[in-house]
Structure formats: C-alpha cells, structure tokens
mmCIF file of C-alpha atoms in Angstrom:
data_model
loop_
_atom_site.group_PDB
_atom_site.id
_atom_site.type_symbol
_atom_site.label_atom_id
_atom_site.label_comp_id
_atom_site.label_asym_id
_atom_site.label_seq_id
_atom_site.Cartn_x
_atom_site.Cartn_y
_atom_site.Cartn_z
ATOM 1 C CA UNK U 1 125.764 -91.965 -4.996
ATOM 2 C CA UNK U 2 127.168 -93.176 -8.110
ATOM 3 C CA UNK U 3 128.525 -96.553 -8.715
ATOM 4 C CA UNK U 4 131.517 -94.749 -10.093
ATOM 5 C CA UNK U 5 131.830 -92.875 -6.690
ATOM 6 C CA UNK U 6 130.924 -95.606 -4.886
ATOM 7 C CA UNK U 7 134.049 -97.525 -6.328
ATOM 8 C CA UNK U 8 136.323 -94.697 -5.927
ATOM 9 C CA UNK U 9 135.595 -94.698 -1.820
ATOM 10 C CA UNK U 10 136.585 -98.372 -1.962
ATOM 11 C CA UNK U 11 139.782 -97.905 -3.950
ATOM 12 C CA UNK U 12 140.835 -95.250 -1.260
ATOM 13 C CA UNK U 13 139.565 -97.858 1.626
ATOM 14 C CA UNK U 14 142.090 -100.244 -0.031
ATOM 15 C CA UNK U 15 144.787 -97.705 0.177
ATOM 16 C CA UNK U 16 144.237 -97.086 3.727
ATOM 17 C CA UNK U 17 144.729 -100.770 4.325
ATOM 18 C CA UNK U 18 148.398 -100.905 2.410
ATOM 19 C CA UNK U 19 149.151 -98.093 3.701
ATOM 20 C CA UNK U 20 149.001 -99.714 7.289
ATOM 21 C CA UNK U 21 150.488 -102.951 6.158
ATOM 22 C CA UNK U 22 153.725 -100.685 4.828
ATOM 23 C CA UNK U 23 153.653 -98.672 7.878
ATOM 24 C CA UNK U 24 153.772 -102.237 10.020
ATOM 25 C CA UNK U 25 157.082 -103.082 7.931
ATOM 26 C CA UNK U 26 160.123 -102.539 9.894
ATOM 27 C CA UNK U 27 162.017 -101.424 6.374
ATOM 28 C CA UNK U 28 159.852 -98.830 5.733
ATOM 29 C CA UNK U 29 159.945 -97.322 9.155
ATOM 30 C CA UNK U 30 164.087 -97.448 9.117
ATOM 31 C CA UNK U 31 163.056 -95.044 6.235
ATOM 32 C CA UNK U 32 162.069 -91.614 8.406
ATOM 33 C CA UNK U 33 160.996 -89.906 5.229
ATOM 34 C CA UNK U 34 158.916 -92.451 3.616
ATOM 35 C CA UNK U 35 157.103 -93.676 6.947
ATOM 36 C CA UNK U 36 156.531 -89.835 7.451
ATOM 37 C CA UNK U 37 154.949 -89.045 3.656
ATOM 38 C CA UNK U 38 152.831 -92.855 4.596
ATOM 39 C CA UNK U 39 151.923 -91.404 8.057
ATOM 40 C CA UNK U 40 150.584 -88.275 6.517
ATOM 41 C CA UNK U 41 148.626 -89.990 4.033
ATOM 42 C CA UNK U 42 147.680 -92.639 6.309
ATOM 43 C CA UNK U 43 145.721 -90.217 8.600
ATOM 44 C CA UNK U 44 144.308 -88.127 5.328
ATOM 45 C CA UNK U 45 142.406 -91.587 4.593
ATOM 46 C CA UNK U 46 141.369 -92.479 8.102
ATOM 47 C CA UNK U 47 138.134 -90.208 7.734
ATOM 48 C CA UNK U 48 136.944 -92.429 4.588
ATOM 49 C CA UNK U 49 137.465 -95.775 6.865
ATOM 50 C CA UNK U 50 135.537 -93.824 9.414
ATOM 51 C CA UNK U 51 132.687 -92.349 7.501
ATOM 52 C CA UNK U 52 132.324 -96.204 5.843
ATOM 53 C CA UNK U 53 132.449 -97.834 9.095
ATOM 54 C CA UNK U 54 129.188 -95.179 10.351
ATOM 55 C CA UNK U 55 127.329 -95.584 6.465
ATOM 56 C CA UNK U 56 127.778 -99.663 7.833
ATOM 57 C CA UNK U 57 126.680 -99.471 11.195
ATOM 58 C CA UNK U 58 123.462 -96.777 9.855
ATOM 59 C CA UNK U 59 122.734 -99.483 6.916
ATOM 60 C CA UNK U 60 122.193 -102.272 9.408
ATOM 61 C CA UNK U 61 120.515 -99.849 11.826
ATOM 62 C CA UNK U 62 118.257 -99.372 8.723
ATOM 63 C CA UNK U 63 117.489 -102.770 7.739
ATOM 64 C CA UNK U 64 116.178 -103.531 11.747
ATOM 65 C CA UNK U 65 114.322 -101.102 11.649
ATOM 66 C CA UNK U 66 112.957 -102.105 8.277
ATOM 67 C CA UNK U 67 112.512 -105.721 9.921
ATOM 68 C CA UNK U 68 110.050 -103.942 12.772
ATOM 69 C CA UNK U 69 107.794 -101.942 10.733
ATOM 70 C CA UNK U 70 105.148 -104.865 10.119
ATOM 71 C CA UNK U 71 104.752 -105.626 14.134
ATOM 72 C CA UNK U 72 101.621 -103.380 15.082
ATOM 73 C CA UNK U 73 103.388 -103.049 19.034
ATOM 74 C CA UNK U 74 106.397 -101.532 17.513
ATOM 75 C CA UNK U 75 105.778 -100.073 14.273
ATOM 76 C CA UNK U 76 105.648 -96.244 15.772
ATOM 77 C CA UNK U 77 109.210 -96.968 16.921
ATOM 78 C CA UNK U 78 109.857 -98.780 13.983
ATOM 79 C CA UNK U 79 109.268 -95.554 11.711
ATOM 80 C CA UNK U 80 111.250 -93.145 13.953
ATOM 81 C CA UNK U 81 114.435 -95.437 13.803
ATOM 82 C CA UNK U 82 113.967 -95.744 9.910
ATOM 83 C CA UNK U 83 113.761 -91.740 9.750
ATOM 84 C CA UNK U 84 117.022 -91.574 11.759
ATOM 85 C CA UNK U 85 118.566 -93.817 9.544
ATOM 86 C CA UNK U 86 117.379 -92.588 6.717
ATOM 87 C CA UNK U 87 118.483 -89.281 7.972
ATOM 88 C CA UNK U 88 122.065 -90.347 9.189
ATOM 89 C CA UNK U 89 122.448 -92.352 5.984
ATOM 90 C CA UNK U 90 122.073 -88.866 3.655
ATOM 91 C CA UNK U 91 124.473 -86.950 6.272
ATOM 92 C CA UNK U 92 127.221 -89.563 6.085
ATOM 93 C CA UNK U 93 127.221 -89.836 1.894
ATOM 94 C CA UNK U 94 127.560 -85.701 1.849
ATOM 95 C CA UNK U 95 130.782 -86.732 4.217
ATOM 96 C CA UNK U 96 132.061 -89.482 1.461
ATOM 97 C CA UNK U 97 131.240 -87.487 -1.291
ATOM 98 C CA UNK U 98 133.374 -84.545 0.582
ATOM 99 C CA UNK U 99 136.235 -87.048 0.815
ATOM 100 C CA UNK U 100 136.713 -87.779 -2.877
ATOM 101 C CA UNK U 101 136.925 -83.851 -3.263
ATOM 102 C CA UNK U 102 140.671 -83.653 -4.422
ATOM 103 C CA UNK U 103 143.106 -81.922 -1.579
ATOM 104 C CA UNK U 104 145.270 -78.928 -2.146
ATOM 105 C CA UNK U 105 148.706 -79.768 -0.687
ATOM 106 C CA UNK U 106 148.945 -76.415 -0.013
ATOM 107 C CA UNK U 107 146.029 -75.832 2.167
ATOM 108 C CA UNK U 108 147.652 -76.351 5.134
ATOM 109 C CA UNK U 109 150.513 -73.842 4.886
ATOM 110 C CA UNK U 110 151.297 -70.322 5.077
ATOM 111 C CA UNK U 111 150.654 -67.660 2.198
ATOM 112 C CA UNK U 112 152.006 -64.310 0.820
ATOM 113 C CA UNK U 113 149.362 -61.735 1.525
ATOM 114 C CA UNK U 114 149.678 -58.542 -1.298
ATOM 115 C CA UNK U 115 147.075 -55.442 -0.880
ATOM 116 C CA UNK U 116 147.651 -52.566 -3.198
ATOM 117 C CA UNK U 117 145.615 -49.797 -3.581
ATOM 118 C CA UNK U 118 143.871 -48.984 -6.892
ATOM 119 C CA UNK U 119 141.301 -46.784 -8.187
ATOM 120 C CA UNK U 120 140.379 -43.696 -5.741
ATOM 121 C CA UNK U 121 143.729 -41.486 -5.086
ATOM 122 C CA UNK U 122 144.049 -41.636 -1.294
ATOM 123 C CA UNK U 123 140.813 -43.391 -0.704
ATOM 124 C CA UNK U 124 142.049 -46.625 -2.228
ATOM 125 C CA UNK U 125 145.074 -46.392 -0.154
ATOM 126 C CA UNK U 126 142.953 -45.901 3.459
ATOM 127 C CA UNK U 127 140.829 -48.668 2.236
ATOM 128 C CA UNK U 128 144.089 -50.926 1.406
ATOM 129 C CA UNK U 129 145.049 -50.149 4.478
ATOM 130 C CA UNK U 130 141.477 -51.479 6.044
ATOM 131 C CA UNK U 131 141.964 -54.634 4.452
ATOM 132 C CA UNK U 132 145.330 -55.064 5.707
ATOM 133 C CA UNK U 133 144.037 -54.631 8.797
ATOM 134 C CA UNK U 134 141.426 -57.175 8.423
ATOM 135 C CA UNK U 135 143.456 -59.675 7.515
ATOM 136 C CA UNK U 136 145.811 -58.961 10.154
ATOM 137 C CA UNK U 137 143.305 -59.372 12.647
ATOM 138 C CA UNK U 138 141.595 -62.217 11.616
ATOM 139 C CA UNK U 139 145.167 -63.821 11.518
ATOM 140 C CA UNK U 140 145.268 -63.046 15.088
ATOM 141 C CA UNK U 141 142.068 -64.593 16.216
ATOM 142 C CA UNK U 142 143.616 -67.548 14.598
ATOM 143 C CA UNK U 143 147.007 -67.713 16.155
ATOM 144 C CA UNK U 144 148.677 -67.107 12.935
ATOM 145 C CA UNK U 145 151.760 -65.031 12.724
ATOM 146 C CA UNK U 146 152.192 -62.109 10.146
ATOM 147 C CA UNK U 147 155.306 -60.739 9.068
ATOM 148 C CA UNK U 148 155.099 -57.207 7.031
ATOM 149 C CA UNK U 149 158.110 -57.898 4.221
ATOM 150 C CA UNK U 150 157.425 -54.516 2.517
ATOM 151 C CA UNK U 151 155.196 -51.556 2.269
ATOM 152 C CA UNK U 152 154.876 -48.580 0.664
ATOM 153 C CA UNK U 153 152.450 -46.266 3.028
ATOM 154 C CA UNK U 154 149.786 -43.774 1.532
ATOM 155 C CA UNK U 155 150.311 -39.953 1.738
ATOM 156 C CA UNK U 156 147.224 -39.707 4.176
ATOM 157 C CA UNK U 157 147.154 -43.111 5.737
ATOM 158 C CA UNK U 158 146.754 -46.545 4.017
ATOM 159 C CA UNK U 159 149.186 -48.551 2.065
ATOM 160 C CA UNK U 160 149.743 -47.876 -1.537
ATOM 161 C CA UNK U 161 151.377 -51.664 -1.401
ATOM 162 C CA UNK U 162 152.065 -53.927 1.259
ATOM 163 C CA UNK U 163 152.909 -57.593 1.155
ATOM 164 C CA UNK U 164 153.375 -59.630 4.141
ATOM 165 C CA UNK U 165 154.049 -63.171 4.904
ATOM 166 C CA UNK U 166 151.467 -64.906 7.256
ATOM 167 C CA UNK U 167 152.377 -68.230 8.517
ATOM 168 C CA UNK U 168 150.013 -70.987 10.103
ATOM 169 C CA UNK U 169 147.923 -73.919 10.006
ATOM 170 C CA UNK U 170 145.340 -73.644 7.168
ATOM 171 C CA UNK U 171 145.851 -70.535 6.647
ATOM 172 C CA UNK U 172 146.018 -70.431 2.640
ATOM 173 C CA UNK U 173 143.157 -73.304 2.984
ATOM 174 C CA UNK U 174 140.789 -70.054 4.536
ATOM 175 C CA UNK U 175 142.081 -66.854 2.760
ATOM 176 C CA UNK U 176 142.382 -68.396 -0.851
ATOM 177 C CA UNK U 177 139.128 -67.250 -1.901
ATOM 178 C CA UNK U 178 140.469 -63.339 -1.357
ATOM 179 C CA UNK U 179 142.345 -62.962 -4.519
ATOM 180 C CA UNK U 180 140.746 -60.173 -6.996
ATOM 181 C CA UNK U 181 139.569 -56.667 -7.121
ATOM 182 C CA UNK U 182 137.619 -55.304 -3.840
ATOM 183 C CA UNK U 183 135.767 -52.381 -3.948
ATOM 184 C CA UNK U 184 134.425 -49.623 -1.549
ATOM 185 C CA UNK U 185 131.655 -47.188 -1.687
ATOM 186 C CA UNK U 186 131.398 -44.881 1.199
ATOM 187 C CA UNK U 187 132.668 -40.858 2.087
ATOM 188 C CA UNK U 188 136.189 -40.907 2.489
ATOM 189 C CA UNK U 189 138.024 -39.156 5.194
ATOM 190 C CA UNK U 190 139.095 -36.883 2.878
ATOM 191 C CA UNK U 191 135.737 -35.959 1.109
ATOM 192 C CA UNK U 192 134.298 -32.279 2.662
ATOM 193 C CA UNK U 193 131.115 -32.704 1.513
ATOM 194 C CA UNK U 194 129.787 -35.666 2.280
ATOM 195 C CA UNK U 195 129.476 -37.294 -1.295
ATOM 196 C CA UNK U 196 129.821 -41.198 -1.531
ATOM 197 C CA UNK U 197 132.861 -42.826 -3.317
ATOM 198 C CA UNK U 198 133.918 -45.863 -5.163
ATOM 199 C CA UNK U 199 137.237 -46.820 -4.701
ATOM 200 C CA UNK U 200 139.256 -50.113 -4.646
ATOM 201 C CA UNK U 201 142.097 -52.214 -3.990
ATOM 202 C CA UNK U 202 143.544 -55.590 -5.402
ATOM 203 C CA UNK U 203 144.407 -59.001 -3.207
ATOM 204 C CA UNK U 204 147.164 -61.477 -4.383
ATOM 205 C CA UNK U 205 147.026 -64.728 -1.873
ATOM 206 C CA UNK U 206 150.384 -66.881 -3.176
ATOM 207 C CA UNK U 207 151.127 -70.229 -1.468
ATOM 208 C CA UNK U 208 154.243 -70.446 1.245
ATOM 209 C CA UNK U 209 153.792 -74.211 0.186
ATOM 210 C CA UNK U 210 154.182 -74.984 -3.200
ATOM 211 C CA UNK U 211 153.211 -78.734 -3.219
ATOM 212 C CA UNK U 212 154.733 -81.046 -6.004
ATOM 213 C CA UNK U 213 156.294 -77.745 -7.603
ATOM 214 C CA UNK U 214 158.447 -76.881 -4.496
ATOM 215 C CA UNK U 215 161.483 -78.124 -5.973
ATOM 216 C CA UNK U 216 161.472 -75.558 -9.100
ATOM 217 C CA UNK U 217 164.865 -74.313 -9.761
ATOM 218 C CA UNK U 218 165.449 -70.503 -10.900
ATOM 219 C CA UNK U 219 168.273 -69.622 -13.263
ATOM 220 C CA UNK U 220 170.329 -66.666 -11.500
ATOM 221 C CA UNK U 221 170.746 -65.468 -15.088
ATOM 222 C CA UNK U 222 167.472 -64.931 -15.045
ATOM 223 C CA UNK U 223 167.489 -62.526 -11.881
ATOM 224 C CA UNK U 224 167.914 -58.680 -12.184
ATOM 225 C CA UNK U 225 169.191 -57.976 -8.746
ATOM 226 C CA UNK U 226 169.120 -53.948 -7.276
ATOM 227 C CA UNK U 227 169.695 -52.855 -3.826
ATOM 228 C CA UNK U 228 168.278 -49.679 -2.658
ATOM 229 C CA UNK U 229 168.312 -47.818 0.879
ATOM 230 C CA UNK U 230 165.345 -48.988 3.225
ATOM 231 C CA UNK U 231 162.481 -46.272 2.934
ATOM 232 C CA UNK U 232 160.583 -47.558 6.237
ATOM 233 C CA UNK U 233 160.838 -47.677 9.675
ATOM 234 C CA UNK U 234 164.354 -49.697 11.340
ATOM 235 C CA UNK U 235 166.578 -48.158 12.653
ATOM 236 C CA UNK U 236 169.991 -45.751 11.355
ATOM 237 C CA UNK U 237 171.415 -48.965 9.892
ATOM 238 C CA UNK U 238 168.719 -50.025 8.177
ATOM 239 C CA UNK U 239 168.144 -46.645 6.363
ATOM 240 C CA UNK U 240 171.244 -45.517 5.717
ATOM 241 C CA UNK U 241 172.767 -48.357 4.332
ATOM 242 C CA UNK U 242 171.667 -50.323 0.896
ATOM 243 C CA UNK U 243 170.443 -53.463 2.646
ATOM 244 C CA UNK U 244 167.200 -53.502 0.293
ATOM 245 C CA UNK U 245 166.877 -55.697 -2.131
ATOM 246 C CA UNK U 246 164.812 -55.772 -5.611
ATOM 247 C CA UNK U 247 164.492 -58.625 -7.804
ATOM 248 C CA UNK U 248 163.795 -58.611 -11.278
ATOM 249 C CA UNK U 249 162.953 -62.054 -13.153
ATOM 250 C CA UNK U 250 163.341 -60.902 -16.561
ATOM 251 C CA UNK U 251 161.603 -63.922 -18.083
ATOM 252 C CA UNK U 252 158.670 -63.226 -16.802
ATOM 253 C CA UNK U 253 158.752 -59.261 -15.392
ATOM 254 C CA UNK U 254 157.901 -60.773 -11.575
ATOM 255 C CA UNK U 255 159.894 -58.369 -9.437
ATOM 256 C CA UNK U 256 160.086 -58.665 -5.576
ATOM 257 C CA UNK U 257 161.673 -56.676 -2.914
ATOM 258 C CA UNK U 258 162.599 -57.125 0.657
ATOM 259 C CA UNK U 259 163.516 -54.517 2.815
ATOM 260 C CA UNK U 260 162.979 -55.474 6.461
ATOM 261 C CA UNK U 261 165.925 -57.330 7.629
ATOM 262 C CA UNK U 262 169.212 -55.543 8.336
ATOM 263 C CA UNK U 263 171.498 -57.238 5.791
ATOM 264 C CA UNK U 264 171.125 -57.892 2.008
ATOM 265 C CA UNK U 265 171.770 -61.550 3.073
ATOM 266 C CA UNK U 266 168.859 -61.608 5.050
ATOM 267 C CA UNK U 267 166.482 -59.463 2.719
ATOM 268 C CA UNK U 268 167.843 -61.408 -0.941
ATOM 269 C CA UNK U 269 166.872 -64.696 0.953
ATOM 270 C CA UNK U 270 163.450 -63.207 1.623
ATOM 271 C CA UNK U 271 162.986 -62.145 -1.556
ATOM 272 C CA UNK U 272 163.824 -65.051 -3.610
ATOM 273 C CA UNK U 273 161.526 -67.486 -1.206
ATOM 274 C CA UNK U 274 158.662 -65.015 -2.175
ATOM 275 C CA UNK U 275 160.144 -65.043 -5.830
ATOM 276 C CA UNK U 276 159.830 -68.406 -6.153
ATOM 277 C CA UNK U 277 156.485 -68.961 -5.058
ATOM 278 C CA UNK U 278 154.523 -66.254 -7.111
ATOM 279 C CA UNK U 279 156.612 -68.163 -9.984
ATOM 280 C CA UNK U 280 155.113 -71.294 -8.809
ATOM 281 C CA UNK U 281 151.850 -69.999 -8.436
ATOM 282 C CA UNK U 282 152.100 -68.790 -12.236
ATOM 283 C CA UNK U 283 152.820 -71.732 -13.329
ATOM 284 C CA UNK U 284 149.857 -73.458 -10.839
ATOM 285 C CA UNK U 285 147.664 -70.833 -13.273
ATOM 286 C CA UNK U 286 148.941 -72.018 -16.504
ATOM 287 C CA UNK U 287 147.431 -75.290 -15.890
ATOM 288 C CA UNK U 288 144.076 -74.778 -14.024
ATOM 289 C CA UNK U 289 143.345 -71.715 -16.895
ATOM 290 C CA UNK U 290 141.474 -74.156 -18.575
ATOM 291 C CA UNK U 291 138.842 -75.141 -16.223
ATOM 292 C CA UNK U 292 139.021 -71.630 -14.282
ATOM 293 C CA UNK U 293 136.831 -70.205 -16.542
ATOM 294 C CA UNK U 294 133.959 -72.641 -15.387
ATOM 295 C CA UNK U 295 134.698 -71.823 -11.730
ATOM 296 C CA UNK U 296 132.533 -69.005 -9.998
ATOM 297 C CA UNK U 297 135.944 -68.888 -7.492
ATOM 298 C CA UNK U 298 138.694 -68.949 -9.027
ATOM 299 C CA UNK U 299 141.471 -69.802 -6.814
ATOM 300 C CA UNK U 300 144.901 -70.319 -8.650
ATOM 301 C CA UNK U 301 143.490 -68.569 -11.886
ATOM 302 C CA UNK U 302 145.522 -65.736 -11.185
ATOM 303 C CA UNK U 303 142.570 -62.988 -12.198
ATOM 304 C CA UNK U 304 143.591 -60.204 -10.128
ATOM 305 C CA UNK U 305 141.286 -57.570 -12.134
ATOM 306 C CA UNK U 306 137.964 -59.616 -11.414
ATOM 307 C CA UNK U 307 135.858 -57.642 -9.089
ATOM 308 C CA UNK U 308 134.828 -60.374 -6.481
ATOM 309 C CA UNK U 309 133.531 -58.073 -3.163
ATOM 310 C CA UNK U 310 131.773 -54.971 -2.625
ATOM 311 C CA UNK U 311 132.069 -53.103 1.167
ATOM 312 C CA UNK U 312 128.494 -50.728 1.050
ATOM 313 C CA UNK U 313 129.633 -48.995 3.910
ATOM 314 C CA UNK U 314 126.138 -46.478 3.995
ATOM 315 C CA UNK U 315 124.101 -49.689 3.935
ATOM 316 C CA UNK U 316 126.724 -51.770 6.309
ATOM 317 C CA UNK U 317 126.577 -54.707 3.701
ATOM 318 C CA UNK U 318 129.081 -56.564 2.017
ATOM 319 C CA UNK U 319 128.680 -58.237 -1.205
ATOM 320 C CA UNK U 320 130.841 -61.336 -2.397
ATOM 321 C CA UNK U 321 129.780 -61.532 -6.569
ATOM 322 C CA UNK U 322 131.177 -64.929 -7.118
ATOM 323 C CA UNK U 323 128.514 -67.003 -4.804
ATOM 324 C CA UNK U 324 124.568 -65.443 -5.320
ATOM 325 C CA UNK U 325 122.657 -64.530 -2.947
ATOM 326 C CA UNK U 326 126.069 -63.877 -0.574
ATOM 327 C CA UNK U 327 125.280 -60.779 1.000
ATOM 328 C CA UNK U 328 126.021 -60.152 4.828
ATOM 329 C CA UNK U 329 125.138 -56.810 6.724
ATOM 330 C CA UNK U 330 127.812 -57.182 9.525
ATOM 331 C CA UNK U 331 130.129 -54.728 7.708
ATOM 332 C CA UNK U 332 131.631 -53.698 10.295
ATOM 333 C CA UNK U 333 132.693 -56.533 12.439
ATOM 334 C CA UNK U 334 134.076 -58.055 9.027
ATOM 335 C CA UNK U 335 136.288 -55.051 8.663
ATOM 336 C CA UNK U 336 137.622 -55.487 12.014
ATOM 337 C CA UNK U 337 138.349 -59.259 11.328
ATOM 338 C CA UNK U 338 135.319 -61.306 11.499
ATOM 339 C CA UNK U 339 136.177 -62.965 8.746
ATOM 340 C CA UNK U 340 135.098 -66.676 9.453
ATOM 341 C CA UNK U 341 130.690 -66.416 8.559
ATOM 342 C CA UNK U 342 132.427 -65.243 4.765
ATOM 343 C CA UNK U 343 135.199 -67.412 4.419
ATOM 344 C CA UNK U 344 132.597 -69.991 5.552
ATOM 345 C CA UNK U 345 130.163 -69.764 2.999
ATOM 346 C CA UNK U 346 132.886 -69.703 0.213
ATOM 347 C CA UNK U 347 134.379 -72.941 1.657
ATOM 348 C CA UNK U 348 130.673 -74.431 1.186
ATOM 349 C CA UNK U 349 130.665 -72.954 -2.486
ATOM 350 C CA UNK U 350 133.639 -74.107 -3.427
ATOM 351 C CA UNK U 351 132.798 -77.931 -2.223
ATOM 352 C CA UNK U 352 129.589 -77.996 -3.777
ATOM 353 C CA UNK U 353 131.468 -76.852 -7.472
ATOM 354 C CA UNK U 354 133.605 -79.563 -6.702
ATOM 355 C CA UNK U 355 130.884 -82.264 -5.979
ATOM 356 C CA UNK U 356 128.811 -81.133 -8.813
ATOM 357 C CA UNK U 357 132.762 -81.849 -11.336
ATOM 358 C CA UNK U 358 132.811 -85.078 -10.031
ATOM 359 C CA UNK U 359 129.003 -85.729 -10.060
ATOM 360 C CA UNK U 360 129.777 -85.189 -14.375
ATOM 361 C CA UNK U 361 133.000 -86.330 -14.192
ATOM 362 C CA UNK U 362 131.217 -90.273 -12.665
#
C-alpha cells in the first residue's frame, strides 16, 4: 500500500474519532437530524477502525513470530505463524484498500426497473418478458418488493415495455450493473422450423435514491401533462375513466406515465417521483461521461444501446461482454432468478476498476 493510501485510512480513522466525540455532545444529539446523518456515517467508518485494529494486532503477531525464527526448538512454529501473518496481513490491506473505494449514496435504496423489447418482432417481447421475470424473482429471493407502474404487453406474450418500481435494501447496489442492450439467440416459440434467432431487449436501472441531487426542483412549466384511459388490468373504474397519466418534460423529451392507481392524484404523484429521478440520473450521467468511457461497466453512463449480455440458449451459456472471461453455463437457473454468482462477479469487477483509479490516482 501506498503512503498516499496509507494516509488516507488515517484521515478517515481521525474522522471516526470526531465523529464519536460530536455524537458524545449533548447539543448535537438535541439535534435528531444531525446525530442521525453522524450516526450513519459513524457506523460507515467503523469497518476502517476495525480492519486497522486486525492489520495492528497481525503486525505484532508478525514481529513475534519474526523474534522466534532464530531459536532451533521453535523455528518450525516460528515459520507457520509468520506465513499466517503474512497471509492475514495481505487479506486485511485488500479490506482497507476496499474501504477507500468511494460509496454510492444510492446503493442502498430502491430503483426503477425499465425492460423494453427491441430487435426480433414478438421474440424480443417474450424475451422482455423473461427478463422481467428474472428480475422479479431474484427480487423475491431477496425480500424486495416490486411494484409494476406500467406495461405495455406483447401480442403473443412478453412485454413490449414495462417499468416497475422495486424497493429494498441494496437493491440498486446489486442490479446496477444491468443497464444496456441484452441479447438472445435461441428458436422462438413462434419459429416452425426450428431456425435459431437473435433478438433483444434494453434495461434502464434509475435510482429511487437520488443522493445529494434529491432535492432538484422541476419547473411545472416544463411538464406536458395528458391523461388517457387505463389500457391494463383494474377494474371498471380504472378503465373507463381517464385516471392515466403521461408526462412530458419538454426540456429534455423524458416522458413518464402511470397508470396503476385509481385516481390521477395517485398516478401524477407516481409519475413525477419516477420523473424526477430519471432526470436526476441524467444529470448523474452528465458528470461521470467523462471517465465512463474508461469504465468496462458503466453504471450511471446512461449507454442504453451498449450490448453488455448474451443468453446462448442452444449452448445454456450466458455471456456478460464487459468483464473477460465472464461466461457461466447455468442459463437456465439465471433465467429463473439466480442472479447472485453474476451480479457477484461484476461487484468484484467493478472494485478492482476502482482500486486500480485510486492505485493511479496515489
């Protein structure tokens, strides 16, 4: 580890330590908000004091050892202790290094989800559909909720569009990698005989949380606001009447609709929380567009058209072109959810980018 590194661990250790002085002062805890935002960032920096305390206790483990190794009776000993050190020592500067990685304040939050078919007719609309599916599922193994907001179903299954709203811990922290162009090769339903297709379908993965931008204020005379009649399922009320909503921000051509709640109330509200955080979210792009092009990922550089997966379904593989080598042949227990070996491995991509930034950046 760096020197530079090395001093940025201690500045955070120092932090830690005001933080708990400020959280000890009676002022500060008359103030709920503040003591909350310090209690927050109080436990974010308790793994550093932790990891620091271990690198310690493995240093001076070390050095005993090292203090051994010249007595004949226990130099065997001696050499298995300074291995374990040695070894403990490498596993707990990976763990500081991971700690000066900078956090996403949104990575603990909830997260538009927006499939929509593309390429392939009906095929892209069944496999739309499949994704959906897999996301939904995977949500469910981990307790996360998911709320359909809209959807526009395929003529022979599938979604031509569908956005939902998935709430729950850390969930845009493990599906922020899904944003881009996926594409499928296998015989769809519909093919008679038997001939292989490439289809494909496009992921958007916006932010419930918007972090340090949450308080962005949208002009209404910037809004285009239509109401239609529902076209899904919910009831006589919800069809017949124009509770739908469609909004239009003509600055930028982002338009959103809601169409699942009963009222326009209810469905305008929807729509402008999801309104505000794809505009958030575009502005998150603005500023990380110069660095995204150095970043086999891209999360928050908005590239919907890059092709980032391929689903082989002949061969049963699945190909992720961002990380190489990333190639899986569980096909289909991904499609049915089993998301986490994937999500995973582009977790352990994205950390080692973000060592390797601040390895230049020291």
């Amino acid at each position: 580890m760096t020197p530079a590194l090395r001093r940025k661990l201690e500045a955070l250790l120092e932090r830690r330590e005001e933080v708990e002085r400020l959280l000890a002062d009676p002022a500060v805890a008359a103030e709920q908000t503040h003591f909350r935002n310090l209690s927050r960032e109080f436990a974010s920096l308790q793994p550093v004091a932790d990891a620091l305390a271990a690198e310690a206790q493995a240093r001076a483990d070390l050095a005993a050892a090292l203090a051994l190794r010249d007595d004949p009776e226990l130099r065997e000993l001696a050499a298995d202790e300074i291995d374990t050190a040695n070894t403990r020592l490498q596993q707990l500067e990976g763990e500081l290094l991971a700690q000066l990685i900078p956090k996403d304040a949104r990575d603990d939050g909830g997260l538009y989800l927006e499939v929509r078919a593309g390429i392939g007719g009906d095929e892209a609309a069944i496999f739309a559909g499949d994704l959906f599916r897999m996301y939904t599922r995977y949500a469910e193994t981990q307790g996360w909720r998911v709320e359909v907001e809209s959807a526009n179903p395929g003529e022979h299954g599938g979604y031509k569009e569908v956005v939902a709203r998935v709430e729950g811990a850390g969930a845009y922290a493990k599906l922020k990698y899904e944003s881009g162009t996926h594409r499928v090769q296998r015989v769809p339903a519909t093919e008679s005989q038997g001939r292989i297709h490439t289809s494909a379908a496009t992921v958007a993965i916006i932010a419930l949380e918007a972090g340090e931008d949450s308080t962005m204020v949208i002009n209404p005379a910037d809004l285009k606001v239509d109401t239609f009649r529902s076209s899904g399922a919910g009831g006589q009320h919800v069809n017949k009447t124009e509770s739908a909503i469609r909004i239009t921000h003509v600055p930028t051509g982002v338009v959103v609709e809601s169409q699942t709640e009963r009222s326009q109330h209810a469905n305008r509200d929807k729509a402008m929380k999801r309104l505000q955080a794809m505009l958030v979210e575009a502005e998150i792009e603005k500023r990380t567009a110069a660095t995204a092009a150095e970043r086999k990922l891209q999360v928050g550089s908005g590239d919907r058209s890059q092709r980032i997966r391929t689903y082989n379904f002949p061969q049963g593989r699945i190909t992720d072109h961002r990380v190489e080598g990333l190639t899986l042949y569980d096909l289909p227990a991904i499609i049915e959810g089993a998301l986490e070996p994937l999500i995973l491995r582009l977790q352990q991509e994205q950390q080692a980018e973000a060592l390797a930034q601040l390895a230049r950046e020291a």
